[in-house]
Amino acid sequence: MNHNGTNIVEQQTLAQYLTEFLNVTKFKDYAPNGLQVQGKNNIKTIVTGVTACQPLIDQAIALQADAIIVHHGFFWKNEPEVLTGMKYKRIKALMDNDISLFGYHLPLDAHHGVGNNVQLAAQLGILNPCIYEEVAQDLLWHGHLPNPLDAGEFTNNIATALGRQPLHIGDSTKPIHTVAWCTGGAQDYIDYAVQMGVDAFISGEVSERTFHSAMEQGIHYFAAGHHATERYGVQALGDHLAEKFGIEHHFVDITNPV
């Protein structure tokens, strides 16, 4: 969704608002949350996307964006620290065009309004989404479907909503009414889902071990795609900022089958 605003917000005003709105200081994360690459002070147009990849940056340049906000930014723990190759090209493009980059990882997964998890629930029609308090940082959620579905029906619902065929593991004859989920690379939360007693668990990615966990513990598992499950939080955040500050917002979805 695009919002054509006419106002301007200062970079530090936007950064401070996002820190407070997303409750950034609450989280222990794998990358810095907030302003990662500094651009121009006055921001009129923002682009949002899942990952700060080169095609997203190129689209932001074409849209004459002043800032980009992503879920997957830069400077992850254990990645090479040097600015060479792919990372150099990305950051050079941002700096050459005076575009700020903001990244929000776990705070955007967990937010109760615009977060990836609550937004995924809305996409899939899951009712009464609630956090599972045994998992820290509000990352694991649960809820129920309006009506019980079999595995094939729920698979079709996910595919229709996300535009991507999910991988299903489990007994196709067992109905699904209650669901737990965590977007992205959260496949190992399946054991918590079993503890909760839900019928199914959804994450973005799947591992070899996930098959055995699902089959031996009698729970449905759906791998719906890391990118596909995390498109909606940053888009909702951008819409919120456009309404809050009266600025222009473009969500750019860069195709990713994973």
XYZ file of C-alpha atoms in Angstrom:
258
model
C 0.000 0.000 0.000
C 1.272 3.475 -0.874
C 0.530 6.598 1.133
C 1.178 9.943 -0.528
C 1.980 12.365 2.273
C 3.056 15.971 2.088
C 4.794 16.497 5.434
C 8.414 16.197 6.556
C 9.762 14.535 9.714
C 13.291 14.992 11.017
C 15.500 11.918 11.072
C 16.120 12.002 14.832
C 12.439 12.592 15.552
C 11.581 9.506 13.537
C 14.362 7.476 15.158
C 13.267 8.425 18.670
C 9.615 7.724 17.932
C 10.428 4.268 16.564
C 12.614 3.455 19.579
C 9.709 4.198 21.890
C 6.903 2.810 19.710
C 8.676 -0.519 19.151
C 9.994 -0.685 22.737
C 13.490 -1.303 21.350
C 15.343 -1.212 24.682
C 13.419 -4.270 25.872
C 15.134 -6.594 23.402
C 18.415 -8.469 23.345
C 18.962 -8.896 19.624
C 21.384 -10.115 16.947
C 21.786 -6.746 15.203
C 21.390 -3.085 16.152
C 17.810 -1.836 16.133
C 17.320 1.709 14.932
C 19.215 3.984 12.561
C 21.934 1.886 10.904
C 23.072 4.165 8.071
C 22.637 7.930 8.360
C 21.169 9.905 5.474
C 19.538 13.294 5.046
C 17.942 15.013 8.024
C 14.540 15.773 6.515
C 12.428 12.746 5.604
C 9.401 13.095 3.345
C 9.294 9.670 1.653
C 9.988 6.270 3.194
C 10.257 2.865 1.594
C 9.663 -0.283 3.628
C 10.690 -3.836 2.811
C 11.663 -7.100 4.470
C 15.415 -7.094 3.775
C 17.902 -4.335 2.909
C 19.002 -6.068 -0.276
C 20.345 -4.274 -3.352
C 17.064 -4.512 -5.340
C 15.178 -2.854 -2.465
C 17.774 -0.074 -2.270
C 17.578 0.387 -6.048
C 13.777 0.689 -5.855
C 14.076 3.209 -3.022
C 16.461 5.294 -5.133
C 14.006 5.179 -8.055
C 11.196 6.313 -5.734
C 13.398 9.157 -4.443
C 13.049 7.871 -0.887
C 14.720 9.664 1.985
C 14.728 6.612 4.265
C 14.304 2.853 4.142
C 12.871 0.828 7.026
C 13.447 -2.939 7.039
C 13.116 -5.988 9.241
C 16.463 -7.441 8.158
C 19.092 -4.714 8.165
C 22.878 -4.806 8.472
C 25.619 -5.532 11.015
C 24.541 -8.951 12.285
C 26.539 -10.675 14.987
C 29.263 -12.988 13.646
C 29.133 -11.601 10.101
C 32.329 -10.115 8.597
C 32.857 -6.569 9.847
C 34.629 -5.234 6.778
C 32.750 -3.170 4.193
C 33.630 -5.069 1.037
C 31.767 -6.756 -1.794
C 28.003 -6.931 -1.500
C 27.808 -4.973 1.776
C 30.035 -2.207 0.407
C 27.852 -1.836 -2.707
C 24.678 -1.640 -0.634
C 26.006 0.916 1.830
C 27.685 2.976 -0.914
C 24.357 3.199 -2.758
C 22.654 4.437 0.404
C 25.346 7.005 1.136
C 25.671 8.213 -2.461
C 21.931 8.939 -2.429
C 21.799 10.282 1.143
C 19.223 7.631 2.189
C 18.875 6.618 5.833
C 18.486 2.935 6.709
C 16.521 1.879 9.772
C 16.404 -1.786 10.827
C 14.137 -3.414 13.430
C 14.428 -7.143 14.013
C 12.931 -8.695 17.168
C 11.034 -5.519 18.129
C 9.136 -5.807 14.852
C 8.426 -9.501 15.369
C 6.956 -8.923 18.804
C 4.976 -5.680 18.587
C 1.329 -6.192 19.556
C -0.022 -3.818 16.906
C 2.175 -3.813 13.805
C 4.391 -6.827 14.583
C 5.027 -9.681 12.176
C 3.273 -12.212 14.379
C 0.069 -10.307 15.017
C -0.069 -9.240 11.371
C 0.375 -12.850 10.213
C -2.552 -13.858 12.407
C -4.689 -11.261 10.649
C -3.621 -12.555 7.217
C -4.507 -16.146 8.158
C -7.747 -15.359 9.991
C -6.494 -16.655 13.335
C -8.680 -15.409 16.182
C -7.659 -14.114 19.623
C -3.890 -13.956 19.011
C -2.052 -14.041 22.361
C 1.561 -14.341 23.417
C 2.862 -17.502 25.073
C 4.502 -16.126 28.183
C 6.902 -19.059 28.643
C 8.913 -17.746 25.674
C 10.820 -14.500 26.231
C 10.334 -11.252 24.305
C 6.770 -11.971 23.112
C 7.954 -14.017 20.138
C 5.634 -17.058 20.281
C 1.904 -16.561 19.732
C -1.195 -18.752 19.770
C -4.843 -18.538 18.787
C -7.631 -20.502 17.151
C -9.375 -20.813 13.805
C -13.020 -19.798 13.341
C -13.825 -23.387 12.418
C -11.775 -26.606 12.468
C -10.021 -27.349 9.181
C -8.221 -30.378 7.864
C -4.587 -30.076 6.849
C -5.381 -29.659 3.161
C -7.852 -26.855 3.803
C -5.464 -24.996 6.084
C -2.616 -25.479 3.601
C -4.785 -23.884 0.911
C -5.688 -21.009 3.236
C -2.008 -20.278 3.923
C -1.112 -20.521 0.231
C -3.920 -18.136 -0.736
C -3.086 -15.609 1.985
C 0.689 -15.585 1.511
C 0.989 -16.352 -2.189
C 3.299 -19.271 -1.462
C 2.641 -22.986 -1.044
C 3.643 -24.030 2.492
C 5.304 -27.293 3.432
C 3.035 -29.403 5.643
C 4.256 -32.138 7.975
C 1.831 -34.222 10.027
C -1.180 -36.515 10.005
C -3.534 -35.153 7.348
C -6.541 -36.760 9.030
C -6.245 -34.803 12.287
C -8.366 -31.591 12.371
C -6.813 -28.228 13.179
C -8.501 -25.753 15.479
C -5.767 -24.288 17.692
C -2.531 -22.875 16.260
C 0.779 -21.509 17.547
C 3.176 -19.557 15.367
C 6.357 -17.512 15.171
C 7.456 -15.906 11.923
C 10.860 -16.390 10.324
C 13.473 -18.869 11.535
C 11.567 -20.158 14.552
C 11.187 -23.839 13.716
C 12.592 -24.983 17.058
C 9.701 -23.380 18.942
C 7.740 -26.443 17.839
C 8.500 -28.075 21.201
C 6.856 -25.164 23.025
C 3.840 -25.550 20.743
C 3.621 -29.197 21.793
C 3.727 -28.120 25.456
C 0.853 -25.732 24.773
C -1.247 -28.561 23.393
C -2.172 -26.826 20.133
C -3.025 -28.717 16.975
C -0.554 -26.982 14.646
C 2.580 -24.838 14.603
C 3.611 -22.378 11.869
C 7.018 -20.841 11.269
C 8.849 -19.480 8.272
C 11.764 -21.877 7.935
C 12.077 -25.619 8.429
C 15.034 -27.834 9.431
C 15.674 -31.529 8.893
C 14.988 -32.185 12.572
C 11.592 -30.477 12.381
C 10.121 -33.414 10.489
C 10.903 -35.810 13.308
C 9.721 -33.379 15.994
C 6.355 -32.969 14.294
C 5.781 -36.627 13.447
C 6.872 -38.076 16.782
C 4.978 -35.511 18.855
C 1.779 -35.661 16.807
C 1.517 -32.000 15.816
C 0.880 -30.418 12.438
C 3.752 -28.248 11.226
C 3.647 -25.690 8.431
C 6.741 -23.995 6.985
C 5.246 -20.967 5.248
C 8.428 -19.152 4.167
C 10.691 -16.770 6.085
C 10.099 -13.870 3.717
C 6.413 -14.662 3.194
C 5.618 -14.680 6.919
C 7.500 -11.423 7.555
C 6.136 -9.156 4.813
C 3.332 -7.705 6.863
C 4.886 -6.163 9.955
C 7.144 -3.649 8.228
C 4.340 -2.773 5.822
C 1.976 -2.067 8.726
C 4.695 -0.040 10.432
C 5.170 2.087 7.330
C 1.430 2.702 7.067
C 1.380 3.722 10.722
C 4.234 6.196 10.227
C 2.591 7.658 7.128
C -0.564 8.304 9.113
C 1.292 9.536 12.201
C 3.609 12.005 10.454
C 1.812 12.661 7.165
C 4.747 11.381 5.095
C 4.792 9.319 1.910
C 5.156 5.542 2.221
C 5.840 2.867 -0.375
C 6.036 -0.820 0.566
C 8.300 -2.667 -1.889
C 8.056 -6.452 -1.914
C 11.206 -7.983 -3.389
C 10.401 -11.544 -4.465
C 12.053 -14.211 -2.330
C 10.956 -17.868 -2.459
C 12.665 -18.719 0.860
